[in-house]
Short mmCIF file of C-alpha atoms in Angstrom, two decimals:
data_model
loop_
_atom_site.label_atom_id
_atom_site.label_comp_id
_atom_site.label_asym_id
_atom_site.label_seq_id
_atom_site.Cartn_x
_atom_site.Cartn_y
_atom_site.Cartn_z
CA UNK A 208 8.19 36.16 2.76
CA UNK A 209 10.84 34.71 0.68
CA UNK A 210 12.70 31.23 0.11
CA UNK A 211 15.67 32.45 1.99
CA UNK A 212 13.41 32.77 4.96
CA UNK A 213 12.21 29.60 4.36
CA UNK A 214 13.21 26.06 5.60
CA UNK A 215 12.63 24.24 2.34
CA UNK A 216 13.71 21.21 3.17
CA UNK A 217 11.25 21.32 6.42
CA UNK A 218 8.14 22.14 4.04
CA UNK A 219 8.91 19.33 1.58
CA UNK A 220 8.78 16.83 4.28
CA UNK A 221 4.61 18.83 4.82
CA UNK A 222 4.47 18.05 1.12
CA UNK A 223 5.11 21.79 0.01
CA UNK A 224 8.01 21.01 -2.92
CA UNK A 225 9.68 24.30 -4.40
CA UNK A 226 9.64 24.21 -8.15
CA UNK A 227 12.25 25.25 -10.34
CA UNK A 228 10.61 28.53 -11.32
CA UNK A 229 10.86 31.36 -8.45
CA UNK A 230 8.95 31.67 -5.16
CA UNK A 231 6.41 29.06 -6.79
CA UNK A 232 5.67 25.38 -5.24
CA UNK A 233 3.70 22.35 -5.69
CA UNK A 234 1.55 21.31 -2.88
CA UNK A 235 1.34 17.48 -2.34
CA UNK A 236 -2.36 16.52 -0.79
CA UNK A 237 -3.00 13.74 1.95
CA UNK A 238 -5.39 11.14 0.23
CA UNK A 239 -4.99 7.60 1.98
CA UNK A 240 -5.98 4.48 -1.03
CA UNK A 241 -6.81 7.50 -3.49
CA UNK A 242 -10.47 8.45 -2.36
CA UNK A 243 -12.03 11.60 -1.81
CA UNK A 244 -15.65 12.67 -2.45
CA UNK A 245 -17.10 14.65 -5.14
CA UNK A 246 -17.07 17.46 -2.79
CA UNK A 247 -13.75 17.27 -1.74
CA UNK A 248 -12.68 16.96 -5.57
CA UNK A 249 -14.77 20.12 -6.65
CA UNK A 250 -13.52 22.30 -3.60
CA UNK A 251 -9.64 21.22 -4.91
CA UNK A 252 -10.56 22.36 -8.47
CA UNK A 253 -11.59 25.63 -6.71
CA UNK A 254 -8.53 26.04 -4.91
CA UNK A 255 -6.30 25.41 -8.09
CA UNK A 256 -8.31 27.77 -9.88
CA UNK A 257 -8.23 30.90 -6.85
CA UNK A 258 -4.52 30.41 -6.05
CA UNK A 259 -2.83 28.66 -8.83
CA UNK A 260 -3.60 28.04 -12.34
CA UNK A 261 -6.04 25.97 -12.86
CA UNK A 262 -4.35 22.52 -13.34
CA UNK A 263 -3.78 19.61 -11.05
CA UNK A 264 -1.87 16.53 -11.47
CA UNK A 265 -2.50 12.95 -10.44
CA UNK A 266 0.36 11.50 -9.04
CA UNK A 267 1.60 7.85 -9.31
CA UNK A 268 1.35 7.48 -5.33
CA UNK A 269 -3.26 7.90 -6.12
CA UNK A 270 -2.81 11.81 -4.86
CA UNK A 271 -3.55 14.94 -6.41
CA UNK A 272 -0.81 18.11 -6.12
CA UNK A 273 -1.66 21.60 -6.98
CA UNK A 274 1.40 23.08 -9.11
CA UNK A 275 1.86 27.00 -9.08
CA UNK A 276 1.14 28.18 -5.59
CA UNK A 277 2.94 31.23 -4.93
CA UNK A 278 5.10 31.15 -1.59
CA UNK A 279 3.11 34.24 -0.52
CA UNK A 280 0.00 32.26 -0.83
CA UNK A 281 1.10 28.82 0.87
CA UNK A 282 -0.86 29.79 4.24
CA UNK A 283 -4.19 30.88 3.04
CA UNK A 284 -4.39 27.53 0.63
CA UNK A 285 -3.21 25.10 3.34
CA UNK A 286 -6.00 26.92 5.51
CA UNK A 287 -8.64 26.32 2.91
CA UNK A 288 -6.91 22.75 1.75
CA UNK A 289 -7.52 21.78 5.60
CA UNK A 290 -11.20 22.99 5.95
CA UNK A 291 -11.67 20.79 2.85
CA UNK A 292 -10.65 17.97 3.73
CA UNK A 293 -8.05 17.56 1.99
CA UNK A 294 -4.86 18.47 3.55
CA UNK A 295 -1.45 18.62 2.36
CA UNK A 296 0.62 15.96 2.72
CA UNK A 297 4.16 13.76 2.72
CA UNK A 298 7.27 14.20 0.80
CA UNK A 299 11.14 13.41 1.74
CA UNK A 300 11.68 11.03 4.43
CA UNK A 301 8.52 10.29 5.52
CA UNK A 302 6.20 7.39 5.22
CA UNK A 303 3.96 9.01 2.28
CA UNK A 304 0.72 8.23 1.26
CA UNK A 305 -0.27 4.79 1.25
CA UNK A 306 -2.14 3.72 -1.93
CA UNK A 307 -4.65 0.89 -2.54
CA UNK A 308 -6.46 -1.23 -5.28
CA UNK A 309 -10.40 -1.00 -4.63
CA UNK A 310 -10.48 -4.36 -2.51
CA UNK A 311 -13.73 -6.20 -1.79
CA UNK A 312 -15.49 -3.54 -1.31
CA UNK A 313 -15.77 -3.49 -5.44
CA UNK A 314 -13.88 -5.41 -6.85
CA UNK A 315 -14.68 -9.15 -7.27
CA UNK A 316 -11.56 -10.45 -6.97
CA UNK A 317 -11.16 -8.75 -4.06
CA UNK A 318 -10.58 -10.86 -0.33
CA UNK A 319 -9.76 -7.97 1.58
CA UNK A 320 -10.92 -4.41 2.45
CA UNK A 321 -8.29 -2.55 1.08
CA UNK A 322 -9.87 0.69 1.58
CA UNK A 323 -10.35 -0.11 5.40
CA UNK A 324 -7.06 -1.29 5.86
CA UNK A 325 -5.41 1.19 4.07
CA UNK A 326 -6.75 3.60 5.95
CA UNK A 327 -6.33 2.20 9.25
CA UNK A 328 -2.24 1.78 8.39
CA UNK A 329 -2.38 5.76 7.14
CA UNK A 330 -3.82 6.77 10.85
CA UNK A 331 -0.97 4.76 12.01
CA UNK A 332 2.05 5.62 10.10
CA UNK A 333 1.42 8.26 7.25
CA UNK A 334 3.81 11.07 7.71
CA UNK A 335 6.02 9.12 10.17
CA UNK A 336 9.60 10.99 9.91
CA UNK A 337 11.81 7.56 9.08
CA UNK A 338 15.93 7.93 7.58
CA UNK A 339 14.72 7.58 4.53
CA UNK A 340 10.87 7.48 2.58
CA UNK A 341 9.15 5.16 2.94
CA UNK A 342 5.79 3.75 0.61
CA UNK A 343 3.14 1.42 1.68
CA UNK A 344 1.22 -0.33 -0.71
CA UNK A 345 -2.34 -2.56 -0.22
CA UNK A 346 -3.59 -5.13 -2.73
CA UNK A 347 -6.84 -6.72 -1.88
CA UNK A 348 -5.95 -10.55 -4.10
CA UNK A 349 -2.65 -11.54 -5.32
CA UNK A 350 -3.47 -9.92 -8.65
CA UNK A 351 -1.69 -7.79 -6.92
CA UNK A 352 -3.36 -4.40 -8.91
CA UNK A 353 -2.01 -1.92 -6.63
CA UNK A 354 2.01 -3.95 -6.79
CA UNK A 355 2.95 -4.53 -3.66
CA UNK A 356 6.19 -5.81 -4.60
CA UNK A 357 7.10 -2.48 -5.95
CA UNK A 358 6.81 -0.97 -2.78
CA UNK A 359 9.70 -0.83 0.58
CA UNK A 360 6.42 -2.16 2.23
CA UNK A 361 3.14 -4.42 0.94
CA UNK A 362 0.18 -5.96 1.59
CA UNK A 363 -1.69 -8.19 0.12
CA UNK A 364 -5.12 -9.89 0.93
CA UNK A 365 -5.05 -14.00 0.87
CA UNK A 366 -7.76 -16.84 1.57
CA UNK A 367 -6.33 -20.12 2.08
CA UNK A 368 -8.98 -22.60 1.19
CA UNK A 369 -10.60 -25.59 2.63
CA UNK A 370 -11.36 -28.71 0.80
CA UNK A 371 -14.13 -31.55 2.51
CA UNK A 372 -12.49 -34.34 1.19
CA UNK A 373 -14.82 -36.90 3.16
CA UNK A 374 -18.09 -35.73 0.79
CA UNK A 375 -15.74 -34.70 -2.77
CA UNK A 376 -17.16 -37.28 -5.33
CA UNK A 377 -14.22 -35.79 -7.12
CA UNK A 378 -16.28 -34.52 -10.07
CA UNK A 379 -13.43 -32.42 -10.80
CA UNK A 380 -15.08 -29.01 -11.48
CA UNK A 381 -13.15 -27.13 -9.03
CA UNK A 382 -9.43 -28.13 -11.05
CA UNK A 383 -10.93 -26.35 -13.83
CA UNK A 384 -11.85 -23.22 -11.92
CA UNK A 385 -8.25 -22.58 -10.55
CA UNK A 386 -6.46 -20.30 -12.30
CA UNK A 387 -2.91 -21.94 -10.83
CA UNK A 388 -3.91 -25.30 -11.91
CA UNK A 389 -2.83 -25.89 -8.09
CA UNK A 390 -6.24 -28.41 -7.46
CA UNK A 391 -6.11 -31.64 -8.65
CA UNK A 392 -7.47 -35.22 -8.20
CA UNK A 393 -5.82 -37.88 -6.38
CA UNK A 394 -7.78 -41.38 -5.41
CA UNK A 395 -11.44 -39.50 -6.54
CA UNK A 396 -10.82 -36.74 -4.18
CA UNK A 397 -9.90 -32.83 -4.90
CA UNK A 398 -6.06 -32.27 -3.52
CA UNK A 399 -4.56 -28.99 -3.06
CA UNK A 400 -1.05 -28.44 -4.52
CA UNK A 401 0.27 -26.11 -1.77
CA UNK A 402 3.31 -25.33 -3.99
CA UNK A 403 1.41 -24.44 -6.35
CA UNK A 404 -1.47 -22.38 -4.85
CA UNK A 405 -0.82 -18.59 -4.15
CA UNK A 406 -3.99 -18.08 -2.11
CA UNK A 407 -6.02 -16.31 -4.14
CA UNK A 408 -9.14 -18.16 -3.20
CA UNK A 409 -11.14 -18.34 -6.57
CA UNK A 410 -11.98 -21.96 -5.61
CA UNK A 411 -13.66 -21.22 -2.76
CA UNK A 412 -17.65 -21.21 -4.51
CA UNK A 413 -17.26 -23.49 -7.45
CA UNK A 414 -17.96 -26.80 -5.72
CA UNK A 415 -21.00 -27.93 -7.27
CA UNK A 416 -22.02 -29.12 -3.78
CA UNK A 417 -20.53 -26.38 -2.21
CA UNK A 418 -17.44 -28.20 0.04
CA UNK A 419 -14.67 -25.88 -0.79
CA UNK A 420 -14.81 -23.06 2.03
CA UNK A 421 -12.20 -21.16 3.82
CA UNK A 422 -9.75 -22.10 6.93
CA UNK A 423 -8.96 -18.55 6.98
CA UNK A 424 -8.64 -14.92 5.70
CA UNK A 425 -5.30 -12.87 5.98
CA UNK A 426 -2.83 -10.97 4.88
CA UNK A 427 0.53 -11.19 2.94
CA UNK A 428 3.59 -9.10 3.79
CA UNK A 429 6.44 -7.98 1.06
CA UNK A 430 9.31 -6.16 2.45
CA UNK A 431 11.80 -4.15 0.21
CA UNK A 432 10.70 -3.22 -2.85
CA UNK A 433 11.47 -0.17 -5.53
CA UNK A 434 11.25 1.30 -8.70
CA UNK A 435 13.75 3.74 -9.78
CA UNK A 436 17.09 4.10 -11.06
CA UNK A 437 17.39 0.46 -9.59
CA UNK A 438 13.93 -1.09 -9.48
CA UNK A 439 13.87 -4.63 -7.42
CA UNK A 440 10.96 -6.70 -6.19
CA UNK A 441 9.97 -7.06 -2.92
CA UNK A 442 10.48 -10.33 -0.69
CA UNK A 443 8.18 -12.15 1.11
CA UNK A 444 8.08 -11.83 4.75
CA UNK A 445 5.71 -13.71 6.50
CA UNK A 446 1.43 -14.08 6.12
CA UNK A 447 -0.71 -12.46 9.30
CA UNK A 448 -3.95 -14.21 9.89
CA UNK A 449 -5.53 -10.80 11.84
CA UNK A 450 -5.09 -7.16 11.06
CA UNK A 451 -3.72 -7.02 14.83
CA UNK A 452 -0.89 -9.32 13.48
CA UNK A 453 0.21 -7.38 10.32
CA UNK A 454 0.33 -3.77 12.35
CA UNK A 455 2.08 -5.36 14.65
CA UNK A 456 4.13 -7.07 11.89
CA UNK A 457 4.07 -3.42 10.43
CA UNK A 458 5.76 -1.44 14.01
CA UNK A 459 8.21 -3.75 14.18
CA UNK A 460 9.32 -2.86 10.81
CA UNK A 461 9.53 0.90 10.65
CA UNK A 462 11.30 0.75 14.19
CA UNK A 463 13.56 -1.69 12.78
CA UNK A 464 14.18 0.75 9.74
CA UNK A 465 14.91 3.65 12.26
CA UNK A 466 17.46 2.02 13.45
CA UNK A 467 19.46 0.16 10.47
CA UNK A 468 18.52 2.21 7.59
CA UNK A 469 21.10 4.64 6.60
CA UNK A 470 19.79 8.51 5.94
CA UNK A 471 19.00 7.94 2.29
CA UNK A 472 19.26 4.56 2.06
CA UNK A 473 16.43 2.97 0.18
CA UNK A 474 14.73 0.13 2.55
CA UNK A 475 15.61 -2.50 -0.35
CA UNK A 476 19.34 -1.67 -0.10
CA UNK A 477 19.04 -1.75 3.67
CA UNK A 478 18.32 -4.83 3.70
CA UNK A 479 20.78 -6.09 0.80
CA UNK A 480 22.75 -4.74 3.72
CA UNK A 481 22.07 -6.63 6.58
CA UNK A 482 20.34 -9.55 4.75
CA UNK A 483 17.20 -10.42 4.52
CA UNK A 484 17.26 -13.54 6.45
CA UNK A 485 18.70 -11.53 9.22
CA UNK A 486 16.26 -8.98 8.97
CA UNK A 487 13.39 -11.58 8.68
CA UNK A 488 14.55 -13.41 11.78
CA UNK A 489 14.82 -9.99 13.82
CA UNK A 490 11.53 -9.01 12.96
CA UNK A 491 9.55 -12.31 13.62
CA UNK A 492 11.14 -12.84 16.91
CA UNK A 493 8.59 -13.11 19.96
CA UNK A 494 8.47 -9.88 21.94
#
């Protein structure tokens, strides 16, 4: 076997790259929010050590590659990456791995289960072949740990709280626990400052007599993000109350990408393109 039997371009989109020293490649594993188990992480060291040499890199996207795999080994490893668990993965115009901060599940910021969710959208989507690539990001608070806005798409948990202003004696506890100074009081009662508050539901639990709580629990949804050459933040789209919602939310958008993004066009610049507003409008139609 040799590269000019190869369709490079074809194994770089199975997350085989071709380095610049002959007939050797990086291999580019699958790991959804950057988990594996110990297991999984000792049979990759293994493999690194039987059919390249030795070293592994962690890559900004929460994956590992293997560097130095010869092309005439590229089979047997993908074989043994596969039975580990651990198979390759997504490069070139693909949706690629979708990355995560730990969520609720440990961190205590967390409102969301990022590791669920992020999951969930790489059954859905990961390896999708789209005009151009395409990187999903979920952040469980609007911390925002795992930078959604530095993304094409993002997700990030909210909780929009819920004050019982008929029982606040308007102690005023609860304007010293928000970190957006967002909760204030007006005529001896707590008042939200919806301007103000970004949803990030550290209220809810400091009310001495326990009368903040939660409407509800959802998601917010960034579209068009980058870093780069020409790094630009993200925009809001829209906030899903359901996971149902933001995958559907989540369709919409890499169909609408299929069709208006140019081949190589960066999502970001697509939509400098078309507009955002025009874009936002398309996607949040009914139907």
């Amino acid at each position: 076997m040799s590269l000019e039997k190869l369709d490079v371009a074809s194994l770089k989109k199975s997350g085989y790259m071709k380095q610049k020293q002959i007939d050797l490649f990086v291999v580019r594993l699958r790991m959804p929010c950057g988990n594996l188990t110990s297991e999984q992480l000792s049979g990759i060291s293994e493999l690194a050590k039987k059919y390249g040499t030795g070293n592994v890199h962690i890559t900004t996207r929460q994956g590992i590659q293997i560097p130095n795999i010869n092309i005439h080994d590229l089979d047997a490893i993908t074989k043994e990456l596969e039975d580990n668990g651990t198979p390759p993965g997504s490069c070139g115009p693909r949706v690629r791995n979708i990355i995560a901060c730990p969520g609720n599940s440990e961190c205590n910021y967390g409102i969301i289960d990022t590791y669920e969710m992020g999951g969930s959208l790489d059954k859905e989507f990961f390896g999708e072949d789209m005009p151009v690539k395409i990187k999903f990001a979920v952040t469980g608070c609007p911390n925002a740990c795992a930078k959604p806005q530095e993304n094409d798409l993002g997700l990030m948990g909210i909780l929009k709280p819920l004050i019982n202003t008929d029982e606040c004696t308007g102690c005023g506890t609860c304007t010293f626990m928000c970190p957006e100074k967002a909760i204030v009081i007006e005529d001896d009662r707590a008042t939200i400052l919806w301007d103000k508050c970004n949803l990030c539901g550290a209220c809810v639990g400091t009310c001495p007599s326990d009368l903040i709580g939660e409407e509800w629990k959802g998601y917010k949804i960034f579209a068009g993000g980058k870093i780069g050459k020409h790094p630009k933040l993200g925009k809001e789209l829209t906030d899903a109350k359901s996971e149902k919602e933001a995958f559907a939310i989540f369709r919409k958008i890499i169909n609408w990408s299929k069709k208006n993004t140019k081949t190589g066009e960066r999502f970001g610049d697509c939509l400098d393109r078309v507009g955002f507003e025009k874009f936002k409008k398309e996607i949040l139609k009914q139907g």
